[in-house]
Coordinates of C-alpha atoms in Angstrom, one line a residue:
M1 CA -191.2 55.7 -147.9
G2 CA -190.7 56.2 -144.1
C3 CA -188.2 53.3 -144.0
C4 CA -186.4 54.7 -146.9
N5 CA -186.1 58.0 -145.2
K6 CA -184.8 56.3 -142.0
L7 CA -182.2 54.3 -144.0
C8 CA -181.1 57.5 -145.9
G9 CA -180.8 59.3 -142.6
L10 CA -178.8 56.5 -141.0
K11 CA -176.5 56.4 -144.1
A12 CA -176.0 60.1 -143.7
G13 CA -175.2 59.6 -140.0
I14 CA -172.7 56.9 -141.0
G15 CA -171.1 59.3 -143.4
A16 CA -171.1 62.1 -140.9
G17 CA -169.5 59.8 -138.3
I18 CA -166.8 58.8 -140.7
A19 CA -166.2 62.4 -141.6
V20 CA -166.0 63.5 -138.0
A21 CA -163.7 60.7 -137.0
V22 CA -161.4 61.2 -140.0
L23 CA -161.3 64.9 -139.2
G24 CA -160.1 64.0 -135.7
I25 CA -157.5 61.7 -137.1
I26 CA -156.4 64.4 -139.6
L27 CA -156.0 66.8 -136.7
I28 CA -153.4 64.6 -135.1
P29 CA -150.6 65.4 -137.5
V30 CA -152.0 68.9 -138.1
G31 CA -152.3 69.4 -134.3
N32 CA -148.8 68.1 -133.8
N33 CA -147.5 70.6 -136.4
I34 CA -149.4 73.4 -134.6
I35 CA -147.9 72.4 -131.3
R36 CA -144.5 72.2 -132.8
E37 CA -144.8 75.6 -134.4
T38 CA -146.1 77.1 -131.1
V39 CA -143.3 75.5 -129.1
T40 CA -140.8 76.7 -131.6
K41 CA -142.1 80.2 -131.5
E42 CA -142.2 80.3 -127.7
S43 CA -138.7 78.8 -127.4
V44 CA -136.9 81.4 -129.4
I45 CA -135.0 83.9 -127.3
E46 CA -136.6 87.2 -128.4
P47 CA -138.9 89.7 -126.8
G48 CA -142.5 88.5 -126.5
T49 CA -141.8 84.8 -126.1
T50 CA -142.0 82.6 -123.0
A51 CA -138.3 81.7 -123.4
W52 CA -137.4 85.4 -123.4
D53 CA -139.4 86.0 -120.2
N54 CA -137.6 83.1 -118.4
W55 CA -134.2 83.9 -119.9
V56 CA -134.0 87.6 -119.2
S57 CA -135.5 87.7 -115.7
A58 CA -134.0 86.8 -112.4
D59 CA -137.3 85.9 -110.7
A60 CA -136.4 82.3 -109.9
P61 CA -133.8 82.5 -107.2
V62 CA -130.7 80.4 -107.5
Y63 CA -129.2 79.2 -104.2
R64 CA -125.7 78.1 -103.7
Q65 CA -125.2 75.8 -100.7
F66 CA -121.7 75.1 -99.3
W67 CA -120.5 72.3 -97.2
L68 CA -116.9 72.8 -95.9
F69 CA -114.7 70.0 -94.7
D70 CA -113.2 70.6 -91.2
V71 CA -109.9 68.8 -90.7
Q72 CA -110.0 67.2 -87.2
N73 CA -106.3 66.1 -87.0
P74 CA -104.1 68.7 -88.7
Q75 CA -101.2 68.2 -86.3
D76 CA -101.3 64.4 -86.7
V77 CA -101.2 64.8 -90.5
V78 CA -98.1 67.1 -90.4
E79 CA -96.2 65.2 -87.7
N80 CA -97.0 61.6 -88.5
G81 CA -98.3 61.6 -92.1
S82 CA -101.7 60.3 -90.9
K83 CA -104.9 60.4 -93.0
P84 CA -106.8 63.6 -92.7
K85 CA -110.0 63.1 -90.7
L86 CA -112.8 65.2 -92.1
V87 CA -116.1 66.4 -90.7
E88 CA -118.6 68.1 -93.1
K89 CA -120.0 71.4 -91.9
G90 CA -123.0 73.0 -93.7
P91 CA -124.9 74.0 -95.5
Y92 CA -124.0 77.7 -95.6
T93 CA -126.4 79.1 -98.1
Y94 CA -126.2 82.1 -100.4
K95 CA -128.6 83.5 -102.9
T96 CA -126.9 84.0 -106.2
R97 CA -127.9 84.9 -109.8
Y98 CA -130.5 87.3 -108.3
L99 CA -129.5 90.1 -110.6
P100 CA -130.9 90.2 -114.2
K101 CA -128.6 90.0 -117.2
E102 CA -127.1 93.3 -118.3
N103 CA -125.9 94.8 -121.6
I104 CA -128.3 92.6 -123.5
T105 CA -127.6 93.1 -127.2
A106 CA -129.2 91.3 -130.1
N107 CA -127.0 90.4 -133.1
P108 CA -129.5 89.7 -135.9
E109 CA -126.8 89.1 -138.5
D110 CA -125.8 85.8 -136.9
Y111 CA -128.9 85.1 -134.7
T112 CA -127.1 85.5 -131.4
I113 CA -127.6 87.6 -128.4
S114 CA -124.8 88.8 -126.0
F115 CA -125.0 89.7 -122.3
L116 CA -123.1 90.2 -119.1
L117 CA -124.0 88.1 -116.1
P118 CA -123.6 90.0 -112.8
A119 CA -122.1 88.1 -109.9
G120 CA -123.4 88.4 -106.4
A121 CA -124.0 86.4 -103.3
I122 CA -126.3 87.2 -100.3
F123 CA -125.9 85.1 -97.2
E124 CA -129.2 83.4 -96.1
P125 CA -129.0 82.7 -92.4
S126 CA -132.4 81.0 -92.3
M127 CA -131.1 78.4 -94.8
S128 CA -127.8 77.9 -93.1
V129 CA -126.5 75.9 -90.1
G130 CA -124.5 78.7 -88.7
S131 CA -122.9 82.1 -89.3
E132 CA -120.3 83.1 -92.0
E133 CA -118.0 83.7 -89.0
D134 CA -117.9 80.0 -88.1
S135 CA -114.4 78.7 -88.1
V136 CA -113.1 75.7 -90.2
T137 CA -109.7 74.0 -90.2
S138 CA -108.8 73.6 -93.9
L139 CA -105.8 73.2 -96.1
N140 CA -103.7 76.4 -96.3
L141 CA -104.4 77.6 -99.8
A142 CA -101.1 79.5 -100.2
V143 CA -99.0 76.5 -99.1
A144 CA -101.0 74.1 -101.4
G145 CA -100.8 76.6 -104.2
G146 CA -97.1 77.3 -103.7
Y147 CA -96.3 73.6 -103.7
K148 CA -96.6 73.6 -107.5
L149 CA -95.8 77.3 -108.1
F150 CA -92.6 77.9 -106.3
P151 CA -89.3 76.1 -105.8
P152 CA -89.5 74.1 -102.5
W153 CA -86.8 76.2 -100.7
V154 CA -88.7 79.4 -101.5
L155 CA -91.9 78.0 -100.1
E156 CA -90.1 76.6 -97.1
A157 CA -88.6 80.0 -96.3
A158 CA -92.0 81.7 -96.7
I159 CA -93.6 79.2 -94.4
K160 CA -91.0 79.8 -91.7
L161 CA -91.0 83.5 -92.1
N162 CA -94.8 83.8 -91.7
N163 CA -95.1 81.0 -89.1
V164 CA -97.8 79.1 -91.0
S165 CA -98.4 75.4 -91.5
L166 CA -100.1 73.0 -93.9
F167 CA -103.5 73.7 -92.4
Q168 CA -105.1 76.9 -91.2
R169 CA -108.1 78.0 -89.2
R170 CA -110.3 80.4 -91.2
T171 CA -113.9 81.6 -91.2
V172 CA -116.4 80.4 -93.7
R173 CA -116.5 83.8 -95.3
E174 CA -112.7 84.0 -95.7
I175 CA -112.3 80.5 -97.2
L176 CA -115.1 81.2 -99.7
W177 CA -114.8 84.8 -100.6
G178 CA -111.2 85.8 -99.7
Y179 CA -108.7 86.9 -97.1
K180 CA -105.3 88.6 -97.1
D181 CA -102.7 85.9 -97.3
P182 CA -99.3 86.6 -95.6
I183 CA -97.3 84.4 -98.0
L184 CA -98.6 85.6 -101.3
K185 CA -99.3 89.2 -100.0
G186 CA -102.6 89.2 -101.8
T187 CA -106.2 88.1 -101.5
L188 CA -106.9 84.4 -101.6
G189 CA -110.3 82.7 -101.6
L190 CA -111.9 79.8 -103.5
F191 CA -114.5 82.0 -105.1
F192 CA -112.6 85.4 -105.1
P193 CA -113.4 87.7 -106.8
Y194 CA -117.1 87.3 -106.9
N195 CA -119.4 90.1 -105.5
G196 CA -119.5 93.1 -107.7
T197 CA -117.9 91.4 -110.7
Y198 CA -119.3 90.2 -114.0
D199 CA -119.1 86.9 -115.9
G200 CA -118.9 87.3 -119.6
P201 CA -119.8 88.7 -122.0
Y202 CA -121.5 85.6 -123.3
S203 CA -123.0 85.2 -126.7
V204 CA -125.6 82.6 -127.3
F205 CA -127.8 81.6 -130.2
T206 CA -131.4 82.7 -130.1
G207 CA -132.7 79.8 -132.1
K208 CA -134.4 82.1 -134.6
D209 CA -132.9 80.4 -137.6
D210 CA -132.4 77.0 -136.1
I211 CA -134.4 76.1 -132.9
S212 CA -132.0 73.2 -132.2
K213 CA -129.3 75.8 -131.5
V214 CA -131.3 77.8 -128.9
S215 CA -129.2 78.9 -125.9
I216 CA -126.0 77.2 -127.3
I217 CA -123.0 79.2 -126.5
D218 CA -121.3 80.9 -129.4
S219 CA -118.6 82.7 -127.6
W220 CA -117.4 83.8 -124.1
Q221 CA -115.4 87.0 -123.5
G222 CA -115.3 87.5 -127.3
E223 CA -113.6 84.1 -127.9
K224 CA -115.0 81.0 -129.4
K225 CA -112.6 78.9 -127.4
V226 CA -110.5 79.1 -124.2
S227 CA -106.8 78.6 -124.1
F228 CA -106.2 76.7 -120.9
W229 CA -105.2 73.3 -122.3
N230 CA -103.5 73.9 -125.6
N231 CA -105.8 71.2 -127.1
T232 CA -108.5 71.9 -129.7
Y233 CA -111.0 69.6 -128.1
C234 CA -110.6 70.6 -124.5
D235 CA -110.5 74.3 -125.3
M236 CA -113.9 74.2 -127.1
I237 CA -116.8 76.3 -125.9
N238 CA -120.1 74.6 -126.6
G239 CA -123.2 73.1 -125.0
T240 CA -126.0 75.0 -123.3
G241 CA -126.5 76.4 -119.9
T242 CA -128.3 74.6 -117.1
R243 CA -131.5 76.7 -117.2
S244 CA -132.6 76.0 -120.8
G245 CA -131.6 73.8 -123.6
P246 CA -132.9 71.7 -126.5
S247 CA -133.6 68.5 -124.6
K248 CA -137.0 67.4 -125.7
N249 CA -136.7 63.6 -125.6
K250 CA -135.1 60.8 -123.6
E251 CA -131.9 60.8 -125.6
P252 CA -128.7 62.0 -124.0
C253 CA -128.6 65.8 -124.1
L254 CA -125.6 68.1 -124.3
L255 CA -125.0 70.5 -121.3
K256 CA -122.5 73.1 -120.7
A257 CA -120.8 73.0 -117.3
L258 CA -118.8 76.0 -116.3
F259 CA -116.5 75.1 -113.4
F260 CA -114.2 77.8 -112.3
N261 CA -114.1 79.4 -115.8
V262 CA -113.5 76.0 -117.4
F263 CA -116.0 75.1 -120.1
R264 CA -116.8 71.4 -120.1
S265 CA -119.4 69.9 -122.4
V266 CA -120.9 66.7 -120.9
S267 CA -123.7 64.4 -121.9
A268 CA -126.5 64.0 -119.4
E269 CA -128.5 60.8 -119.5
Y270 CA -132.3 60.3 -119.0
E271 CA -133.1 58.7 -115.7
R272 CA -136.9 58.9 -115.1
S273 CA -140.1 60.9 -115.5
L274 CA -141.2 63.1 -112.6
D275 CA -144.1 65.5 -111.7
L276 CA -143.0 69.0 -110.9
K277 CA -145.9 71.3 -109.8
G278 CA -148.3 69.5 -112.1
I279 CA -145.9 69.5 -115.0
E280 CA -144.3 66.3 -116.3
V281 CA -140.5 66.6 -116.5
Y282 CA -137.7 64.3 -117.6
R283 CA -134.8 63.9 -115.2
F284 CA -131.3 63.8 -116.7
K285 CA -128.2 63.0 -114.7
L286 CA -124.5 63.1 -115.3
P287 CA -123.3 59.5 -115.8
P288 CA -120.1 58.0 -114.3
L289 CA -118.4 58.3 -117.7
T290 CA -118.3 62.1 -117.3
L291 CA -115.2 62.1 -115.0
A292 CA -113.9 58.7 -115.9
S293 CA -110.2 58.2 -116.4
P294 CA -108.9 58.8 -120.0
A295 CA -108.4 55.0 -120.2
V296 CA -112.2 54.6 -120.0
N297 CA -113.2 57.9 -121.6
P298 CA -110.7 59.1 -124.1
D299 CA -112.5 62.5 -124.3
N300 CA -110.8 63.3 -120.9
H301 CA -107.2 62.7 -122.1
C302 CA -106.3 66.4 -122.4
F303 CA -107.4 67.1 -118.8
C304 CA -104.7 64.7 -117.6
T305 CA -101.7 67.0 -117.0
D306 CA -99.8 65.4 -114.1
Y307 CA -98.9 61.7 -114.7
V308 CA -97.6 61.3 -111.1
V309 CA -100.6 62.6 -109.3
T310 CA -103.1 60.8 -111.7
K311 CA -101.1 57.6 -111.6
N312 CA -100.4 57.6 -115.4
C313 CA -103.9 59.0 -116.1
T314 CA -105.7 56.1 -114.5
L315 CA -107.3 58.4 -111.9
A316 CA -111.1 58.7 -112.2
G317 CA -113.5 61.2 -110.7
V318 CA -111.5 64.4 -110.8
L319 CA -110.8 67.1 -113.3
D320 CA -107.5 68.9 -113.0
I321 CA -108.1 72.6 -113.7
S322 CA -104.8 73.8 -112.5
S323 CA -104.0 75.3 -115.9
S324 CA -106.9 77.7 -115.6
R325 CA -106.5 78.6 -111.9
G326 CA -102.8 78.8 -111.4
Q327 CA -103.1 76.5 -108.4
P328 CA -103.4 72.7 -107.9
V329 CA -107.2 72.7 -108.0
Y330 CA -109.2 69.6 -108.8
I331 CA -112.9 69.5 -109.5
S332 CA -115.0 66.4 -108.7
L333 CA -118.5 65.4 -107.7
P334 CA -119.1 65.7 -103.9
H335 CA -117.4 63.1 -101.8
F336 CA -115.6 61.8 -104.9
L337 CA -118.8 60.3 -106.3
H338 CA -117.9 58.0 -109.3
G339 CA -114.2 58.5 -108.4
S340 CA -111.4 56.0 -108.0
P341 CA -111.8 54.2 -104.7
Y342 CA -108.4 55.4 -103.3
L343 CA -109.6 59.0 -103.4
V344 CA -112.1 58.2 -100.7
E345 CA -109.7 55.8 -98.9
D346 CA -107.0 58.5 -98.6
V347 CA -109.1 60.5 -96.1
E348 CA -111.6 59.6 -93.4
G349 CA -115.2 60.9 -93.2
L350 CA -116.4 60.7 -96.8
G351 CA -119.5 58.8 -98.0
P352 CA -120.5 59.3 -101.6
S353 CA -124.2 59.1 -102.3
E354 CA -126.0 59.2 -105.7
E355 CA -129.1 60.8 -104.0
H356 CA -127.3 63.6 -102.3
H357 CA -124.2 64.2 -104.5
A358 CA -125.3 63.7 -108.2
T359 CA -125.9 66.6 -110.6
F360 CA -129.4 66.5 -112.3
L361 CA -131.5 68.5 -114.6
D362 CA -135.3 68.3 -114.9
V363 CA -136.5 69.1 -118.5
E364 CA -140.1 69.7 -119.7
P365 CA -140.2 67.3 -122.7
T366 CA -142.5 69.3 -125.0
T367 CA -140.5 72.6 -124.9
G368 CA -137.1 71.4 -123.7
F369 CA -137.1 74.1 -121.0
S370 CA -135.1 73.3 -117.8
L371 CA -137.5 73.8 -114.9
R372 CA -135.3 72.6 -112.1
F373 CA -131.6 71.7 -111.6
A374 CA -129.0 70.9 -109.0
K375 CA -125.4 71.5 -110.1
R376 CA -123.2 69.8 -107.5
L377 CA -119.4 69.9 -107.5
Q378 CA -116.5 69.7 -105.1
V379 CA -113.4 71.8 -104.9
N380 CA -110.2 69.9 -104.0
M381 CA -106.6 70.9 -103.6
M382 CA -103.5 68.7 -103.7
Y383 CA -100.5 68.4 -101.5
G384 CA -97.7 65.9 -101.5
P385 CA -94.4 64.7 -100.0
S386 CA -91.3 66.9 -99.9
K387 CA -87.7 66.4 -98.6
I388 CA -87.3 70.2 -98.2
I389 CA -90.6 71.6 -97.0
T390 CA -90.8 70.8 -93.3
V391 CA -94.6 70.6 -93.0
L392 CA -94.6 68.0 -95.9
K393 CA -91.7 65.8 -94.9
K394 CA -94.0 63.2 -93.2
V395 CA -96.5 63.1 -96.0
K396 CA -96.4 59.7 -97.6
D397 CA -98.1 60.3 -100.9
Y398 CA -100.0 62.8 -103.0
T399 CA -103.4 63.6 -101.5
I400 CA -106.3 65.3 -103.2
L401 CA -108.0 66.9 -100.2
P402 CA -111.6 68.1 -100.3
I403 CA -112.0 71.7 -99.3
V404 CA -115.7 72.4 -100.0
W405 CA -118.6 71.0 -102.0
L406 CA -121.5 73.1 -103.3
N407 CA -125.0 72.6 -104.6
E408 CA -126.2 75.3 -106.9
T409 CA -129.9 74.8 -107.3
A410 CA -133.0 76.5 -108.7
S411 CA -136.6 75.5 -109.4
L412 CA -139.6 77.3 -111.0
D413 CA -141.9 78.9 -108.5
D414 CA -145.7 78.4 -108.4
E415 CA -146.4 81.6 -110.4
T416 CA -144.1 80.6 -113.2
A417 CA -145.5 77.0 -113.2
D418 CA -149.1 78.3 -113.5
R419 CA -148.1 80.7 -116.3
F420 CA -146.2 77.9 -118.1
K421 CA -149.2 75.6 -117.9
K422 CA -151.6 78.3 -119.1
E423 CA -149.5 79.6 -122.0
L424 CA -148.1 76.4 -123.4
L425 CA -149.4 73.2 -121.9
S426 CA -153.1 74.2 -121.8
R427 CA -153.0 74.8 -125.5
V428 CA -151.6 71.3 -126.0
D429 CA -154.2 69.8 -123.7
M430 CA -157.0 71.6 -125.4
L431 CA -155.9 70.5 -128.9
E432 CA -155.6 66.9 -127.8
T433 CA -159.1 67.1 -126.2
V434 CA -160.6 68.3 -129.5
Q435 CA -158.8 65.6 -131.4
F436 CA -160.0 62.7 -129.2
T437 CA -163.5 64.2 -128.8
L438 CA -163.9 64.3 -132.6
I439 CA -162.6 60.8 -133.0
G440 CA -164.9 59.6 -130.1
L441 CA -168.0 61.3 -131.4
G442 CA -167.4 60.2 -135.0
S443 CA -166.7 56.6 -134.0
A444 CA -169.8 56.6 -131.8
A445 CA -172.0 58.0 -134.5
L446 CA -170.5 55.5 -137.0
V447 CA -171.2 52.5 -134.7
L448 CA -174.7 53.6 -133.7
C449 CA -175.8 54.5 -137.2
T450 CA -174.4 51.3 -138.6
V451 CA -176.2 49.1 -136.0
A452 CA -179.4 51.1 -136.5
H453 CA -179.1 50.7 -140.3
C454 CA -178.7 47.0 -140.0
L455 CA -181.7 46.7 -137.7
V456 CA -183.9 48.8 -140.0
S457 CA -182.8 46.9 -143.0
R458 CA -183.6 43.5 -141.3
N459 CA -187.1 44.8 -140.4
N460 CA -187.7 45.9 -143.9
N461 CA -186.7 42.5 -145.2
K462 CA -189.1 40.8 -142.8
L463 CA -192.0 43.0 -144.0
V464 CA -191.2 42.1 -147.6

């Protein structure tokens, strides 16, 4: 009778072990569904969610670092047509995006939310190599701009009247934020106007109806496309911003790049997994194909607008945004990273580096939140030969000259990282712990009770 009770108890233990293990296994898909629902809920841009707290606030500072190119031989370039010799000066660092979004308005009828993005820049001396009043010899923005805008005799007369040349000596503050130009009789600056202005209004999807659309841009300044290129593809507004986005795996993710009011959707590719303040993130980087020539990447065909400068659209590594700026401005990665070799060869002093000059985005794979990014780009202007304009008569060929490159970067702080781990990742970890604990306990009980059952049964047989 005692042995029978032992066997019955062990059989019950085997059954309980199986039940517990099966429960743990069942919790895997159930748990994944719970995680998915939690992440989806917290990723929607609406009050009360983690996504809303991160989206609406300006707690995580965004810093914009500038490196300006100082031309060492301006007279030699003008008088002998020599290659410009460049020395990089920087960084000069500004705190930007420190103001919260304004005029936030929910549009429940189409699941979008609109807002204005205030523009501001505060100089950070402790993060800079010098003062905003440091002087740099750079391309004369008015002369370079007038080269494409005005008839050559008009520009030649303006240059002589105002006693200016192809290059000018200006302060960092003037080149970046603006100065009174004697030729154009107005304010010129690479980033003018900036302080005190607003970008937008933007309208983005909240993800309430479709989480895959969260943060995707619906419109900008009330329009669903821009009108710079007279091309349906290039004028599209789509993609997501660099601080959030639906990128939850290692597949290429779509990002929105806004360069000088030019929307450009690009695909960022997975590179590797990293640890960021105790949180696993996937690093995505822009591939060389992004700014490849139209011959290699047909998506770039409508950005090729000057067949002479681009050598019949074979030029790689730069994006001509003259149509949107009204000046011969070209955007590239710093030091012409991934660009045609002759871009680097036409000047002296450049050294493209994947480590220092590539754009990247670090994404938390469970939620798709961007936790750190570095958006790096270079602003270039073009000048070329002329038989009429004196300061250009010795120039041998069209030259795309670097003016400044910038690194706009942000990363979550310790407080945000702790909150993120507590509110989202801790729930995931706890659920996984429960799952594996049940499977472990159930399996252990099953094995132990099975072995014990076999031993008891063998002893009973011997007694018989």
